[in-house]
PDB file of C-alpha atoms in Angstrom:
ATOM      1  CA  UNK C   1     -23.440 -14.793 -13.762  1.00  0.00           C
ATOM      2  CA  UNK C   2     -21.441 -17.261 -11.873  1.00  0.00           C
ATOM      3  CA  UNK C   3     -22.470 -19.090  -9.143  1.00  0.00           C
ATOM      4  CA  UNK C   4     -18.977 -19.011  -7.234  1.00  0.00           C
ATOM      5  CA  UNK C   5     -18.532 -17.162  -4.488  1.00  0.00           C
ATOM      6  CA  UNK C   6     -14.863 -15.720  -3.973  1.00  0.00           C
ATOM      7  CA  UNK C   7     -14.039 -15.289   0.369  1.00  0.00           C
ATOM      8  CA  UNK C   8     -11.260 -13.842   1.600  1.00  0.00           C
ATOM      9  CA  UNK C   9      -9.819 -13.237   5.237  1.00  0.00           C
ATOM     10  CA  UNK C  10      -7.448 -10.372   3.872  1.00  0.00           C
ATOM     11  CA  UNK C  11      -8.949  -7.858   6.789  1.00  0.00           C
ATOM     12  CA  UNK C  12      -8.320 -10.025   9.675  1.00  0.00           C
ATOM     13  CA  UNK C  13      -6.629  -9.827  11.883  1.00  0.00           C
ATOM     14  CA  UNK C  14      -8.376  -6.423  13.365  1.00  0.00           C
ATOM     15  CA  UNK C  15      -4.492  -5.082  13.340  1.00  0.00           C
ATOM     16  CA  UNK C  16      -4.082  -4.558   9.743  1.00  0.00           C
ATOM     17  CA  UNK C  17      -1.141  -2.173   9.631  1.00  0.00           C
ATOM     18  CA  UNK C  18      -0.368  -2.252  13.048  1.00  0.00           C
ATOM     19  CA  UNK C  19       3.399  -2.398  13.781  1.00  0.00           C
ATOM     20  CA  UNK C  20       3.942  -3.954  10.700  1.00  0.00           C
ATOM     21  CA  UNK C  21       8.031  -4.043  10.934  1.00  0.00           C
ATOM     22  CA  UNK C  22       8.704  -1.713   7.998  1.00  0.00           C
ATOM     23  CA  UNK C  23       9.818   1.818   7.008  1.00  0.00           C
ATOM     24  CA  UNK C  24       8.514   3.701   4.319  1.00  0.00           C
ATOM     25  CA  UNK C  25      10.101   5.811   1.646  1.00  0.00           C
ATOM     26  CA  UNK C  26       8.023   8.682   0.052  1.00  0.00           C
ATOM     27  CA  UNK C  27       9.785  10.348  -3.646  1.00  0.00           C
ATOM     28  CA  UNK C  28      12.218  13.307  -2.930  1.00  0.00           C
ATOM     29  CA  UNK C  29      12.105  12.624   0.816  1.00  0.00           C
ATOM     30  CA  UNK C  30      14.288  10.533   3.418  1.00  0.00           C
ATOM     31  CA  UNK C  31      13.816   7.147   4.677  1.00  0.00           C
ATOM     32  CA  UNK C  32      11.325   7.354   7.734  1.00  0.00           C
ATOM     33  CA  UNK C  33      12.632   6.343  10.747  1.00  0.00           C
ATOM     34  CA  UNK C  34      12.659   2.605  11.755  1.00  0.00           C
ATOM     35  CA  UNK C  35       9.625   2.682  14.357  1.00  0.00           C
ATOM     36  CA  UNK C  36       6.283   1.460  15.272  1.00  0.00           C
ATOM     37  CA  UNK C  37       5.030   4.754  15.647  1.00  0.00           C
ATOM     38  CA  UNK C  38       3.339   6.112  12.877  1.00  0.00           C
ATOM     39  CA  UNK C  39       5.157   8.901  11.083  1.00  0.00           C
ATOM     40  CA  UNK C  40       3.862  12.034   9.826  1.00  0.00           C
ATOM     41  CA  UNK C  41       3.604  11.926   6.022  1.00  0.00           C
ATOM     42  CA  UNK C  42       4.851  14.875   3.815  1.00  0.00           C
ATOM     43  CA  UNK C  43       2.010  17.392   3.156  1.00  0.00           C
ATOM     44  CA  UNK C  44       1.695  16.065  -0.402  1.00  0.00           C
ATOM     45  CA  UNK C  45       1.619  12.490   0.444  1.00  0.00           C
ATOM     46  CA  UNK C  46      -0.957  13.459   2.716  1.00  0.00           C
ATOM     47  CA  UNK C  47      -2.929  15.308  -0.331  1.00  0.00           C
ATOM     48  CA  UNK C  48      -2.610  12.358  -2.709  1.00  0.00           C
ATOM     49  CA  UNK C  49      -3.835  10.240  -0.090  1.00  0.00           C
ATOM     50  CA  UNK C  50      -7.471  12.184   0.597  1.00  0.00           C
ATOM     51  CA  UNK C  51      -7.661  12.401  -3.563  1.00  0.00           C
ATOM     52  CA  UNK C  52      -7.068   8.856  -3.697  1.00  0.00           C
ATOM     53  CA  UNK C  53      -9.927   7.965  -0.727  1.00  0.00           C
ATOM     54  CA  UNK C  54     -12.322  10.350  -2.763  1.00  0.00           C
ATOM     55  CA  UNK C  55     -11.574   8.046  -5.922  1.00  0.00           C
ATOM     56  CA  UNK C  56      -8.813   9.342  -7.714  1.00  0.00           C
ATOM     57  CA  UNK C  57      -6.530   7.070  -9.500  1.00  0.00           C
ATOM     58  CA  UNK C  58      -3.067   8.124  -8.668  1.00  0.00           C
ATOM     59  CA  UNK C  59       0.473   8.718  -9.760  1.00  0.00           C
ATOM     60  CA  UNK C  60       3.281   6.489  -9.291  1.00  0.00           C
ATOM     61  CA  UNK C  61       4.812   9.048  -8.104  1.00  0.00           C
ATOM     62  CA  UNK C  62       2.134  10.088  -5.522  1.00  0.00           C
ATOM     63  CA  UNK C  63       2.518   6.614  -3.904  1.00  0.00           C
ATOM     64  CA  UNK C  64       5.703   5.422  -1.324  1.00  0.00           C
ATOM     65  CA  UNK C  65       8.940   4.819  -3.686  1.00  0.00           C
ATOM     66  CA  UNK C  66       9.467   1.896  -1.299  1.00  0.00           C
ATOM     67  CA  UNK C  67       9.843   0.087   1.738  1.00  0.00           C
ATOM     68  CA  UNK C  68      12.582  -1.731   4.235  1.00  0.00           C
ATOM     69  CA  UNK C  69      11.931  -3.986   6.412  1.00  0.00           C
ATOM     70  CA  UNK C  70      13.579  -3.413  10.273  1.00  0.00           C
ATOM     71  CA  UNK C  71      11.746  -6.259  11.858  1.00  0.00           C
ATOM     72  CA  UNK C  72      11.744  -9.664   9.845  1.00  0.00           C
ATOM     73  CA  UNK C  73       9.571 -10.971  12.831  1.00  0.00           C
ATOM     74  CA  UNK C  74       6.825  -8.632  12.368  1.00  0.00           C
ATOM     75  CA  UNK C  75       6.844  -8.218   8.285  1.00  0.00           C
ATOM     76  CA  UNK C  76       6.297 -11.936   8.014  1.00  0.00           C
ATOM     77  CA  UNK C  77       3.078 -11.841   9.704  1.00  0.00           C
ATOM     78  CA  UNK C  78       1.910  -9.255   6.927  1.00  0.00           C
ATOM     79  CA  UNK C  79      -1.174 -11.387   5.096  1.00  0.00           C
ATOM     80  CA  UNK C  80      -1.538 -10.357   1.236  1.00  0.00           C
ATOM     81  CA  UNK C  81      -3.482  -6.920   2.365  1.00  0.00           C
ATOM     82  CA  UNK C  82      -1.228  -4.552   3.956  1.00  0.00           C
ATOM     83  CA  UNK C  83      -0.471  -0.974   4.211  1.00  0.00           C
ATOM     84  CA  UNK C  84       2.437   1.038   2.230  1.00  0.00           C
ATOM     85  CA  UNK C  85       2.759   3.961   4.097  1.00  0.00           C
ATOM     86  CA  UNK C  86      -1.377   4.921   4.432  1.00  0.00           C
ATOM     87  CA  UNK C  87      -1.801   3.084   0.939  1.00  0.00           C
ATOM     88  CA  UNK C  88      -3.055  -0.257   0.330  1.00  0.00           C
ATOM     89  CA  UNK C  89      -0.955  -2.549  -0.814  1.00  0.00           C
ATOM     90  CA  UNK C  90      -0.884  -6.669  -1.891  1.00  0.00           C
ATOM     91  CA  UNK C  91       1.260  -9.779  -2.400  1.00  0.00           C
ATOM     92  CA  UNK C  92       0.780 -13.689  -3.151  1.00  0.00           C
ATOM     93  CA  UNK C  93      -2.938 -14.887  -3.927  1.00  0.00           C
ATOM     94  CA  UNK C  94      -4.517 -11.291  -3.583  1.00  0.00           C
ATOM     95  CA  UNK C  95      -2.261 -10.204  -6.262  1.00  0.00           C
ATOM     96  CA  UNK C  96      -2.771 -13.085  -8.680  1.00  0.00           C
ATOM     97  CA  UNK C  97      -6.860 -12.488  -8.331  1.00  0.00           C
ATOM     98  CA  UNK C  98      -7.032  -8.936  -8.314  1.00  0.00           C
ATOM     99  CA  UNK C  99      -5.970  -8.508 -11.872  1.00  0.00           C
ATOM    100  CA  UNK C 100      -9.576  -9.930 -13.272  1.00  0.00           C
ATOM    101  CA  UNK C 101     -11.262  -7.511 -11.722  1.00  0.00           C
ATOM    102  CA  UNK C 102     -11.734  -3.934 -12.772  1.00  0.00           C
ATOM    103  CA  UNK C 103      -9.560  -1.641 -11.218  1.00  0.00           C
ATOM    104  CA  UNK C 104     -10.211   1.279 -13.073  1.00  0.00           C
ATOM    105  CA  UNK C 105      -7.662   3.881 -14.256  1.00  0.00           C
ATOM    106  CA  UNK C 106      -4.942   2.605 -11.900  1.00  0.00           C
ATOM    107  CA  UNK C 107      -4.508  -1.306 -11.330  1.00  0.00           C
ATOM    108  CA  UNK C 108      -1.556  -2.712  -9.284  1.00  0.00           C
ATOM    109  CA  UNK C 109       1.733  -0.999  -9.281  1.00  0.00           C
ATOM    110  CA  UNK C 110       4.610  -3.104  -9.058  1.00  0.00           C
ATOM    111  CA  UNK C 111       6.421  -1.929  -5.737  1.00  0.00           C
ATOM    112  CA  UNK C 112      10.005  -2.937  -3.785  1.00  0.00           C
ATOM    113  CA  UNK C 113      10.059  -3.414  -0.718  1.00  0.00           C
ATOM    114  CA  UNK C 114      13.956  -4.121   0.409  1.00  0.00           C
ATOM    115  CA  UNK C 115      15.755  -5.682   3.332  1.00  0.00           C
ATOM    116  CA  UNK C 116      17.408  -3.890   6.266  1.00  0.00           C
ATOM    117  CA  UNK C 117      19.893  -2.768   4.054  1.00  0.00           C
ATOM    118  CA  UNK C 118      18.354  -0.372   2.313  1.00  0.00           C
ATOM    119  CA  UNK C 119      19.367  -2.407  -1.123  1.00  0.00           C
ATOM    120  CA  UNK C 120      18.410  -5.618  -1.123  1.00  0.00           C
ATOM    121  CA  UNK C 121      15.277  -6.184  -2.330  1.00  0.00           C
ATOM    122  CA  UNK C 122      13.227  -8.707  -0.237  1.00  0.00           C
ATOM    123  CA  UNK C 123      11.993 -11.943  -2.249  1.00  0.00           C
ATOM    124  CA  UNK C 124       8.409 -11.862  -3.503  1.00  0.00           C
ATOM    125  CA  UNK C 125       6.259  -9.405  -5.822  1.00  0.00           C
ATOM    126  CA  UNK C 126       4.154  -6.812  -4.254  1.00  0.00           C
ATOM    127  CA  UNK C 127       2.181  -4.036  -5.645  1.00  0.00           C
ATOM    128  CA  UNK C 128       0.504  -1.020  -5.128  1.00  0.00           C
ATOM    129  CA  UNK C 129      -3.441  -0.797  -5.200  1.00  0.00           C
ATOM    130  CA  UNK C 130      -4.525   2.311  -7.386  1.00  0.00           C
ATOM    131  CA  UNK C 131      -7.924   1.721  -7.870  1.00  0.00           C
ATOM    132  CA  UNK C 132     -10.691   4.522  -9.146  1.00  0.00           C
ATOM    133  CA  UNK C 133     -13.553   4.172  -7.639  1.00  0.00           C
ATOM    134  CA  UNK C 134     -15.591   5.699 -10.306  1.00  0.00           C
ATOM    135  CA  UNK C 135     -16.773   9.153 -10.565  1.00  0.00           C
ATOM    136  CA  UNK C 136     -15.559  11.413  -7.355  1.00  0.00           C
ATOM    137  CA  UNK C 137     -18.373  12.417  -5.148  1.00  0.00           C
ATOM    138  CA  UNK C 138     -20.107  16.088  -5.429  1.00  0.00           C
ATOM    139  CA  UNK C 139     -21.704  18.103  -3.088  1.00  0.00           C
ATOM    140  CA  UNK C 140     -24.892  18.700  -3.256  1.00  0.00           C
ATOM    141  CA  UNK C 141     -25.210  22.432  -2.751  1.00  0.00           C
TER     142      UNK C 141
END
């Protein structure tokens, strides 16, 4: 066991997601709208989503295809947590340590996220975070 201890402000500030400057692009659907509200996922977004919060490592294809960033202000301030649609995702330092960890079935999912354009990728790796969280809970019953 090693006596190093590993701390990490990736949850601060209290905001995480909040009006992050992006728009999110789910497989077979449209761009979302360029907006700080919160869109309405599609239904099976929305169903990959709960499976993955139960534990359930995911498809690729369950995840956003992408993002676009509308406000180069706001995506800036995005720390190396951040949200992909209503999935977690990570860049710089986060992504260099997560990798040593065990991530289960999924591990990080190399993900695009592109200028205003729609085309352009913007500079920097990010990923997706598909992690299984073990065995899915039961009901007792």
């Amino acid at each position: 066991m090693s006596s190093a201890v590993w701390v990490s402000s990736v949850l601060s500030p209290a905001g995480l997601g909040e009006k992050q400057g992006t728009r999110t692009k789910f497989y077979n659907h449209d761009w979302n709208p360029a907006s700080f509200d919160i869109p309405t996922e599609p239904e099976e977004v929305y169903a990959a989503f709960r499976r993955h919060r139960t534990g359930y490592a995911l498809q690729r294809s369950d995840f956003p295809e992408a993002e676009a960033v509308f406000d180069e202000k706001r995506f800036a301030k995005r720390r190396d947590l951040f949200f992909a649609g209503s999935f977690f995702a990570v860049k710089g330092k986060l992504a260099e340590v997560l990798p040593r960890f065990d991530l289960g079935e999924g591990g990080l999912i190399p993900f695009t996220i592109y200028k205003a354009d729609l085309a352009t990728p913007v500079d920097g790796e990010f990923f997706l975070l598909n992690c299984k969280r073990g065995r899915p809970p039961t009901l007792r019953g």
